[in-house]
Each structure stands twice: as C-alpha cells, then as structure tokens.
Coordinates of C-alpha atoms in Angstrom, one line a residue:
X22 CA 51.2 -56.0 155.9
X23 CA 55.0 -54.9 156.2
X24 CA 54.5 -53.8 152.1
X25 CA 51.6 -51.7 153.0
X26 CA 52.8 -49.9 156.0
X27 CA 56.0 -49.2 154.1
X28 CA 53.4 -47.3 151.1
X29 CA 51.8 -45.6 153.7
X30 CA 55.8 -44.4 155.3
X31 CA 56.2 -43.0 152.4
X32 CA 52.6 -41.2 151.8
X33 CA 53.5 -39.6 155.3
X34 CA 57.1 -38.7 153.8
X35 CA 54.9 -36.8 151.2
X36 CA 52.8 -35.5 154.0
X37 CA 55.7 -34.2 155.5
X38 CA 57.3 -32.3 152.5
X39 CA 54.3 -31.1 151.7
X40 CA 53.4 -29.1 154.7
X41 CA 57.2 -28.0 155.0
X42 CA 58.1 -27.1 151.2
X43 CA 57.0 -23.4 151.3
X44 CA 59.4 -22.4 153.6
X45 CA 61.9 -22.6 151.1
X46 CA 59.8 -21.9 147.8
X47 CA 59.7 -18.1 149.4
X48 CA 62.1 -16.3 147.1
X49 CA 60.8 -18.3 143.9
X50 CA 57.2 -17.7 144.6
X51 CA 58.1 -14.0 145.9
X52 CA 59.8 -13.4 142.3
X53 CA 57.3 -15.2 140.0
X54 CA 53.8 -14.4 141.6
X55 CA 54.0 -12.0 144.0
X56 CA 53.9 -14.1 147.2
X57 CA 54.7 -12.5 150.6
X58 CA 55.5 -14.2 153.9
X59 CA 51.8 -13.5 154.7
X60 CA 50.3 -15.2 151.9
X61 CA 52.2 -18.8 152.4
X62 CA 51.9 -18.2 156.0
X63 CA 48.1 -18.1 155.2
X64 CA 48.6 -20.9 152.4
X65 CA 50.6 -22.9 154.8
X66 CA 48.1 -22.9 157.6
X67 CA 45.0 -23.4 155.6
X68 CA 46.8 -26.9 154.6
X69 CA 46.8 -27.6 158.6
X70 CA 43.6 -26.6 159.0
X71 CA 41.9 -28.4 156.1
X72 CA 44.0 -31.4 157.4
X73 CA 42.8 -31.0 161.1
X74 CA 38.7 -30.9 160.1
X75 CA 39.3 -33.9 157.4
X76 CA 40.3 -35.9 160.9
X77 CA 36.3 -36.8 162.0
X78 CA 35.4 -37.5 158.8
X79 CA 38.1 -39.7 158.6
X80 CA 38.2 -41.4 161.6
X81 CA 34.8 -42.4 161.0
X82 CA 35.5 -43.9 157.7
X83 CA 39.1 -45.9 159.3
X84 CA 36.2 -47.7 161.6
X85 CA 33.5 -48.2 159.0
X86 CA 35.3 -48.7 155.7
X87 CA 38.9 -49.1 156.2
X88 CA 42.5 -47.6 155.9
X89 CA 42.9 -48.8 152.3
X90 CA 40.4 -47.2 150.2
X91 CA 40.6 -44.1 152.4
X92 CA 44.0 -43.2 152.2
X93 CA 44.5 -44.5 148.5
X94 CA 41.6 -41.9 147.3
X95 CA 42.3 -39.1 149.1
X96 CA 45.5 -38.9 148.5
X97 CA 44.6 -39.3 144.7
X98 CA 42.4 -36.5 144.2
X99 CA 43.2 -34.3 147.1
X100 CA 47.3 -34.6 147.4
X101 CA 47.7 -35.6 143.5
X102 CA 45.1 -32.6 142.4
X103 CA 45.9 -29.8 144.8
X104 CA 49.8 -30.3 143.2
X105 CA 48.2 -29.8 139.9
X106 CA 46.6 -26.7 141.0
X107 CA 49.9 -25.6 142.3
X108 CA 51.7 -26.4 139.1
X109 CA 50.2 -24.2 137.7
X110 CA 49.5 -21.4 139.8
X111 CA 49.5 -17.9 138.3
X112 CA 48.3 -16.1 141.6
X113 CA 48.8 -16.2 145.9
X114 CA 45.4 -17.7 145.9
X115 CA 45.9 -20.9 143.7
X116 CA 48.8 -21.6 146.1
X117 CA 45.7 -20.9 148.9
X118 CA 43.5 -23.7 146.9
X119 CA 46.1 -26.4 146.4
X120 CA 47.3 -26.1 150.1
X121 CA 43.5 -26.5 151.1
X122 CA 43.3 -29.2 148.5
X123 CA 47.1 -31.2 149.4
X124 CA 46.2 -31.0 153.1
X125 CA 42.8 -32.5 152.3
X126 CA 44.7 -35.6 150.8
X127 CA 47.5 -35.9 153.2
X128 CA 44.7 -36.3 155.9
X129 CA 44.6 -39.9 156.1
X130 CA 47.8 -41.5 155.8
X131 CA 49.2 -40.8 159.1
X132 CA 46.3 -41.9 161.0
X133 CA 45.8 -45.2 158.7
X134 CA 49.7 -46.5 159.8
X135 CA 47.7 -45.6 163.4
X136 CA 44.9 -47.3 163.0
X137 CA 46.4 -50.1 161.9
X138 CA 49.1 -50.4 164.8
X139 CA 46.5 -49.4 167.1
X140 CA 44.4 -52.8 165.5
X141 CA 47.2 -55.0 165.1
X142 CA 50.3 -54.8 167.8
X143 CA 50.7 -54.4 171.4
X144 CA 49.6 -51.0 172.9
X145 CA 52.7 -51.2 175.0
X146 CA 54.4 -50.4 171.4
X147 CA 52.3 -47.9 170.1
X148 CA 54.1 -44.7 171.1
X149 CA 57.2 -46.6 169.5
X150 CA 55.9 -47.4 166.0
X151 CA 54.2 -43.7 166.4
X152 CA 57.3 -42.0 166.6
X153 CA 59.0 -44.5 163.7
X154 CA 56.6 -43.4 161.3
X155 CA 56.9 -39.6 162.1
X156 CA 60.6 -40.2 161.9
X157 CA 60.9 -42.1 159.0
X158 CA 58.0 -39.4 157.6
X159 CA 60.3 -36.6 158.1
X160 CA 62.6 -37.8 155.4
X161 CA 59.9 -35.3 153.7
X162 CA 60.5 -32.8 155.9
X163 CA 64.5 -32.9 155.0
X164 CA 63.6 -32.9 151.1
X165 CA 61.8 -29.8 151.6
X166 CA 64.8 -28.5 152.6
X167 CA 67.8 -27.9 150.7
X168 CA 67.7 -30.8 148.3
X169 CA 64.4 -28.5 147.2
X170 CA 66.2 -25.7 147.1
X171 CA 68.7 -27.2 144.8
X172 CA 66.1 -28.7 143.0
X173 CA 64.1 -25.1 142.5
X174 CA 67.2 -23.5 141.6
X175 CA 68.1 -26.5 139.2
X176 CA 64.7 -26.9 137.4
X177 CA 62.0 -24.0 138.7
X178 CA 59.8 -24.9 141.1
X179 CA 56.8 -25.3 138.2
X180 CA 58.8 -28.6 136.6
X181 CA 59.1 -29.8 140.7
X182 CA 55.4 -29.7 141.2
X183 CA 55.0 -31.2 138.3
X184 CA 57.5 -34.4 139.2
X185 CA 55.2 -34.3 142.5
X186 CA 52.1 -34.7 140.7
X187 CA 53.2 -38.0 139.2
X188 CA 55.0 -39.2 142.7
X189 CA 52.0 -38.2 144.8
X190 CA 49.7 -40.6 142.2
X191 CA 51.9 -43.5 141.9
X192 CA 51.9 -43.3 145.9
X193 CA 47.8 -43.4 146.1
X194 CA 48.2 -46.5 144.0
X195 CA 50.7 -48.2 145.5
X196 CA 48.3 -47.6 148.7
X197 CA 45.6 -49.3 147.1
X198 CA 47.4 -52.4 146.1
X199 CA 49.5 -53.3 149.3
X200 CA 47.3 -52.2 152.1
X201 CA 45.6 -54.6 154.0
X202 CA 42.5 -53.7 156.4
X203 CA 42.5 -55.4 159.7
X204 CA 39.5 -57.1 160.7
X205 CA 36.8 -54.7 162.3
X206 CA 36.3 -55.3 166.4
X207 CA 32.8 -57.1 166.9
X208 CA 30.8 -55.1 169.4
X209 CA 30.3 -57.0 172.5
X210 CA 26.4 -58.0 173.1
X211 CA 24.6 -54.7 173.9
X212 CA 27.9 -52.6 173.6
X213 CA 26.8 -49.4 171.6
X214 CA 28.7 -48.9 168.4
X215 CA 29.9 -45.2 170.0
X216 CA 31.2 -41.7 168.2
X217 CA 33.3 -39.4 169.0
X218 CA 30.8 -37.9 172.0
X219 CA 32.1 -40.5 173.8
X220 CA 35.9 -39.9 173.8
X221 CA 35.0 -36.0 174.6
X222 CA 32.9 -37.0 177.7
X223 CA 36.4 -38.6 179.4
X224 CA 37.6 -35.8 181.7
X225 CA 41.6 -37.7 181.1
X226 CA 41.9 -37.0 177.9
X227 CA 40.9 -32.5 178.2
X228 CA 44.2 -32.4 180.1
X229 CA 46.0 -33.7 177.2
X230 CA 44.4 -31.6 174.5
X231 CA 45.6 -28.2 175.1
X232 CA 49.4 -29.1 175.4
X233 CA 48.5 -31.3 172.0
X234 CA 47.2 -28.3 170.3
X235 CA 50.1 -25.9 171.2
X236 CA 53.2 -27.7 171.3
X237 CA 53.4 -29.3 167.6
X238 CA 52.8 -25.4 166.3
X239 CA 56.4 -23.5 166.9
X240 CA 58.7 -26.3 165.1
X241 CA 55.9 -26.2 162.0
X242 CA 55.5 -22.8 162.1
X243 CA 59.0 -22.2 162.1
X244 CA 60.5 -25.2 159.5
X245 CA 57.1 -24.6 157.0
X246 CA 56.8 -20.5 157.1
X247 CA 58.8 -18.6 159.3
X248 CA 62.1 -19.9 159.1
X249 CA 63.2 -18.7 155.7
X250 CA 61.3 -15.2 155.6
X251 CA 63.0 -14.3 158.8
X252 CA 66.6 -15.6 158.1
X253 CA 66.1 -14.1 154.5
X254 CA 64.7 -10.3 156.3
X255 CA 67.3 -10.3 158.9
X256 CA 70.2 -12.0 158.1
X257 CA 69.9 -11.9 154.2
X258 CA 70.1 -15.7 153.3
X259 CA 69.3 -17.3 149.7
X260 CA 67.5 -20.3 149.2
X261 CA 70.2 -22.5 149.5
X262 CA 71.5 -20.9 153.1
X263 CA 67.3 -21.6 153.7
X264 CA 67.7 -24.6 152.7
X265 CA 70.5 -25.6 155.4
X266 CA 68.7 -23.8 158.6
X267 CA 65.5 -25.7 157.5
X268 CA 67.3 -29.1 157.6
X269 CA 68.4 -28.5 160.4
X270 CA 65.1 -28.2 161.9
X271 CA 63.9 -31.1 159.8
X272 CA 66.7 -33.4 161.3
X273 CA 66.2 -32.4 164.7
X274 CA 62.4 -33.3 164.1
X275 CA 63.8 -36.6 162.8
X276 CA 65.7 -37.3 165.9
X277 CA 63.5 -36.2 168.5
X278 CA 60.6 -38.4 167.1
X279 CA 63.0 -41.6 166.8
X280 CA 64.1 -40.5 170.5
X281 CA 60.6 -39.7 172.0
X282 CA 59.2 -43.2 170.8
X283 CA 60.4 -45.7 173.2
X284 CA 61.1 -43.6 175.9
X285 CA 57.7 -44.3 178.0
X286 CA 58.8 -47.9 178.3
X287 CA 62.6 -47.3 179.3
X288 CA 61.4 -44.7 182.0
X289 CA 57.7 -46.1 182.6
X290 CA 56.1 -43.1 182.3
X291 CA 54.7 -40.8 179.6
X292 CA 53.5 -37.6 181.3
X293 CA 57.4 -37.3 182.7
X294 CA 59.0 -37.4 179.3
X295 CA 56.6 -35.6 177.1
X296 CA 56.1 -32.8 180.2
X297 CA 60.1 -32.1 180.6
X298 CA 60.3 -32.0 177.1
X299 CA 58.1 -29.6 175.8
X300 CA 59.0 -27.6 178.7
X301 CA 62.6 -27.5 177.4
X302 CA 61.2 -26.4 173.7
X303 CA 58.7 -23.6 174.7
X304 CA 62.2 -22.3 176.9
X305 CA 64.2 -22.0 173.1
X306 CA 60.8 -20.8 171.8
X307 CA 61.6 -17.3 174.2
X308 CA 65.0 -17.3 173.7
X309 CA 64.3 -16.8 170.1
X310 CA 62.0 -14.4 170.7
X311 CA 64.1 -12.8 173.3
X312 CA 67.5 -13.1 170.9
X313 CA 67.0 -12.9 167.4
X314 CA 69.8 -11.1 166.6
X315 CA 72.1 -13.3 168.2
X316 CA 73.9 -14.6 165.2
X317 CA 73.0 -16.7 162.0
X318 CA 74.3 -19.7 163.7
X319 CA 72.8 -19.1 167.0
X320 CA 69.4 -18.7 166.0
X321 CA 69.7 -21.4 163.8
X322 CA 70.5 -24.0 166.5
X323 CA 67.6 -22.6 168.8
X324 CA 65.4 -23.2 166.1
X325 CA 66.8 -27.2 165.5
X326 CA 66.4 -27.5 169.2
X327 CA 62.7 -26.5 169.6
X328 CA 62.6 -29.1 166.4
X329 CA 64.3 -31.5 168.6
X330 CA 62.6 -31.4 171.7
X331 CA 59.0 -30.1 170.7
X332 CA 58.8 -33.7 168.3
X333 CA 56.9 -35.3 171.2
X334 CA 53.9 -35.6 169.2
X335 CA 53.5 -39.6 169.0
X336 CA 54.3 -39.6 172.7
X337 CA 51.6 -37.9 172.9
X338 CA 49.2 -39.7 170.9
X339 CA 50.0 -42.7 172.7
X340 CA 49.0 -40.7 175.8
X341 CA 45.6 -40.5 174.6
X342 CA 45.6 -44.0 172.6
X343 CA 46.0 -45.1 176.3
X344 CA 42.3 -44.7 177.4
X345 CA 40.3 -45.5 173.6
X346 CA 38.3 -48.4 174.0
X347 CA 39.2 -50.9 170.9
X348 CA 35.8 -50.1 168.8
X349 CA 37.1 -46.3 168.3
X350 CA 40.3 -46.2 168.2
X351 CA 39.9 -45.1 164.7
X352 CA 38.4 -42.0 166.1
X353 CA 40.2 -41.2 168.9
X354 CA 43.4 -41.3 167.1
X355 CA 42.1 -38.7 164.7
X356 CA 40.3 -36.8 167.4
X357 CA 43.6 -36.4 169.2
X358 CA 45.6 -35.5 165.6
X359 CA 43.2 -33.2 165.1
X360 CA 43.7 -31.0 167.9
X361 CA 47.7 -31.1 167.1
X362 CA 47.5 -30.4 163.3
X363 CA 44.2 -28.0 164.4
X364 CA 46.4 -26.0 166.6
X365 CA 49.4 -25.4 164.3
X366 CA 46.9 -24.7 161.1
X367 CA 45.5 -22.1 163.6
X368 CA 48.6 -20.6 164.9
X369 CA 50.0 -20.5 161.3
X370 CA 46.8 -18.9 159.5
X371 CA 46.6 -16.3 162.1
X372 CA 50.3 -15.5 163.0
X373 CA 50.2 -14.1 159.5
X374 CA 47.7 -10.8 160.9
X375 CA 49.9 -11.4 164.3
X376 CA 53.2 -10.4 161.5
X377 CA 51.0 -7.7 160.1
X378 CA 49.9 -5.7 163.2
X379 CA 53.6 -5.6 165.0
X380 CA 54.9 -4.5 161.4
X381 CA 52.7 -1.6 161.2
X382 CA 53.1 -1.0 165.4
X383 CA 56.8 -0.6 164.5
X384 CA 56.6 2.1 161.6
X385 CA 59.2 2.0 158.9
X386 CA 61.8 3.2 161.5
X387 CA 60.8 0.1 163.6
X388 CA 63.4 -2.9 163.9
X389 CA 62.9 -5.7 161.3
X390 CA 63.1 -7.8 163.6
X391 CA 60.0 -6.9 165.5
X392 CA 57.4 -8.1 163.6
X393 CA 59.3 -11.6 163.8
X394 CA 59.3 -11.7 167.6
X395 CA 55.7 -11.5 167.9
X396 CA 55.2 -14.2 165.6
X397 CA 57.9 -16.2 168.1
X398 CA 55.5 -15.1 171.3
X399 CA 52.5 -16.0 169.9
X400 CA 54.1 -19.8 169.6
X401 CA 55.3 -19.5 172.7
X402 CA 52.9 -18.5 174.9
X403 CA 50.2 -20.9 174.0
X404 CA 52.7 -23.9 174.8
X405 CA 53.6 -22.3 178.0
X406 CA 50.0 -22.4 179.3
X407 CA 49.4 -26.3 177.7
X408 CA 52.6 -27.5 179.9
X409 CA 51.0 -26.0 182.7
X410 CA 47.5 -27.6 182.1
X411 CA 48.8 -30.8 181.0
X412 CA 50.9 -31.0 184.9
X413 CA 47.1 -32.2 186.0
X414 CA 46.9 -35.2 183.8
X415 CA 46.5 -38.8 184.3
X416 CA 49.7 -40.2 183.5
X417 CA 48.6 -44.3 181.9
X418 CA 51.1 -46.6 180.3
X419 CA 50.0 -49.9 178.8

C-alpha cells in the first residue's frame, strides 16, 4: 500500500508540473511557434477544464472498478500521449490538443490517493494526508519552475517533452504494478447503490462549492499563466528571473498545503481556518491588482503569499469528505475536485478574452499594465463573493 501511494505522489508531482510548466515555456514557445500569453492562457485552462469534466466519469469508475486500472491507463494514453503531441507541436493549437489530452490523464491520480485514504484511514486524518499529497505533489509545481527553465535553456523545450513522455509512461506503469484496490463497501440490505444526485441534493455541501470553485483559481492562474507574461511585459524578466518568481509561488503552495493539513484537528474546526485564510489571499489578490507596479520584488512576494494562503484546497475537501456517506465517497471526492479544478479551468480559459478586451479598452497609449489588472480582478472578485457565501456553512469535523 505505502509503494502504491508513493507511485501515485509522484503521478500527482507530474500532475502538478504539468498544469504549471507553461508559465515559464512563454518566451520559448513565443520564439519558436508563435504562442502569445492568450494562447497558453487558453491551452492552460482547457487542461483544467478537460480535467474538471473527467472528475464524474471518474469517480464513477474509483467506485465500480478501482483506483488501479484507472489511474494507470489514463495517465498512459492521456498524460503519456498529449506530451507526445506537445513534442512535437508545430502550431498554438497542438499545445491546445495536448493540454486537453495531459489534463485528461492527470484526472485521476489525485482523487485515487483520495479514494483510497477516504477507504482506508480515519476521516479524522483525511484533511491531513490531503494536504501531504498536494504538498508532496507540488515538488511538480517547483520543477516547472526554474529547474525548467534551466532545463529549456540547457536542452530546448522539444528534447524536455520528450524526457516527459518516457517519465509520464514509466509512471502509469509503475501505477499498475504497486497499487492496491481497497475492498468495495457492501451496500447495507435495501441501501440504494446512489450517484452523484444524491450528494447535489445535500443543502451542506452548496455552501462549500462556490468558495471551492473560486479560491484554487488566482495561485493557478498566476504560477501556470500569468505570472511570467506579466513579470516578462512589465518588468522585463527572462526565463530564468521567471523561473525564480514562479518558485516562489510554487513553494509557498508547498507550505501552505503541508500547513493547512492538520490544522482542523489542532484548532477543531475547519470552516475557521480555511475561512480566515482565503480571506487573507483574495486581500493580496487586490493588492496586486491595486499595485502592480510596486517593485519586482514586491509583487513577487504578493504573488508567493496568495500561493501560501490560497493552498487551502485539501482543507477543503475534507470539508465536504465530512458529510459523503462510505458507498460514494469515490464520487463525492471528485464531485468536490471538480468544482475547484472546474473553476480555475474556467477562470483561466476566459481571463484570456478578459486580457484581450482591457488591452484594446486601453489603446496603444494605454498602461501595460492594465490589461494585467483586469486579469488580477477577475481572480479576485469571484473569491471575494465565495468567502462571503461559504460564512453560511455547516462547519463538521470527524
């Protein structure tokens, strides 16, 4: 068991670097096909939103066939095919396809290490070993960043995708040989086998959703689009100064999901930590919006902070995991990670036309700058009105 959960760590490592490598690919893929900040920002959030409408399919299949085969195959032909695709991409839109593709295969391997805790350990635990995976996972998100960077500039990005072809498949098989499934839950005499009807009919859990589908979008946004196309436009960074300001996020990410974890059990609540929290992030979220010409440095820590304190994602899966009956857990972990991914795959894909319309409001005599700030109040706003929503909800520990 402790083999397999480790195989599917590092599937989520992949997962993370996957939906975070663009950021700093921007110059390379600028240079060689063309790509703008609108493109990967389209590119990136397709990956989300493939990811986010794999979740019901998937969490059907963790309670009817397993985690093993699942996650093994997916991220085969999915994760292993859409780097192929990107490999050898000679236009924007194959970087489009193999997004859609690599987010299709990353689907599963987060929610199978859930599914599998969820089955397995205490729930008092859950948010804890939630928020070790996504920290652990974020190792990804810190390769993205400048060890990429040196990597692009060392080898091209081509002979990278290449090297993640082959990781990506020796991944999928180390899946299929170390992961065990847990035993299914035998339905009690005249229990219903259920769907996921049943987990949208519980009043607890639509308090929960819209701060889910907000808050995870302005540390994505930022550390897998944004980030480097707006410290390249206004402060005139190369990939490698990229490179640093997206570790930074990354490690912040790291932190605040290692920090979130346990902190339901030390302060016997979840609804107090995750609410403060976000709070705290969607306040750096306007003050990037409100500053953004503050200084290289400045900026850069607002954005590690609304990495830091926006990570309360497994928190708040084990908010939801909270009221799931045993017999679908499977889907109501992926219902509830589909709403977060959901939301950032939406707020990516369309902050690219949000970019667009303020850049052509402001004229060529219009700040650079500008186009950038709407991008930053777009994040922020939504998060804003999911704090305030998620103030009504049912605060349950296990």
């Amino acid at each position: 068991m402790r083999i397999g959960i480790f195989s599917l760590i590092i599937a989520y490592v992949l997962s993370q670097f996957y939906r975070a490598f663009l950021a700093v690919m921007t110059p390379a893929l600028k240079a060689d096909l063309g790509a703008s900040p609108e493109d990967l920002a389209r590119a990136s959030g397709a990956w989300f939103i493939v990811f986010a409408l794999m979740q019901l399919p998937v969490g059907w299949a963790l309670d009817n066939i397993g985690p093993k085969r699942l996650a093994a195959t997916l991220l085969a032909i999915g994760g292993g095919g859409g780097a192929l695709v990107f490999a050898n991409a000679t236009s924007p839109d194959h970087i489009l396809y193999a997004m859609m593709l690599i987010g299709m295969g990353c689907s599963p391997v987060l929610m199978a290490s859930y599914y599998i805790f969820a089955r397995t350990f205490s729930p008092a635990v859950f948010g804890t070993l939630a928020g070790m995976v996504i920290g652990f996972g974020a190792l990804g998100n810190i390769a993205g960043a400048l060890p990429l960077a040196l990597a692009v500039e060392s080898f091209g990005w081509r002979t990278c995708l290449w090297g993640l072809v082959a990781v990506t498949l020796l991944v999928a098989l180390a899946i299929l040989f170390t992961v065990q499934d847990p035993p299914k839950v035998a339905l009690e005499a005249g229990q219903k086998k259920g769907s996921v009807l049943d987990l949208l009919k519980m009043p607890a859990l639509w308090m929960i959703f819209p701060l889910m589908f907000a808050q995870y979008a302005p540390a994505a946004g930022l550390r897998g689009s944004w980030a480097g196309p707006f410290m390249r436009d206004v402060y005139g960074l190369d990939a490698t100064d990229i490179g640093w300001v997206t570790m930074g996020i990354a490690l912040a990410m790291v932190l605040g999901s290692f920090a979130y974890g346990p902190l339901d059990r030390i302060f016997k609540t979840r609804k107090w930590v995750i609410l403060p929290g976000n709070i705290i992030a969607v306040g750096f979220v306007f003050a990037l919006w409100a500053m953004p010409t503050s200084g290289v440095w400045s900026v850069a820590l607002m954005m590690a902070a609304i990495g830091l304190f926006g990570a309360s994602f497994p928190l708040i899966m084990a908010h939801g995991r909270s009221f799931y009956p045993p017999h679908l857990v499977g889907r109501g972990v992926t219902l509830m990670n589909m709403f977060g991914i959901g939301g950032v795959g939406f707020f990516q894909f369309t902050s690219a036309n949000v970019f667009n319309s303020a850049k052509a409001s402001a004229g060529a005599e219009g700040a650079i700058t500008a186009p950038y700030q709407a991008v930053f109040l777009y994040f922020a706003v939504p998060c804003l009105i999911g704090c305030v929503i998620y103030i009504f909800s049912q605060d349950h520990t296990d």
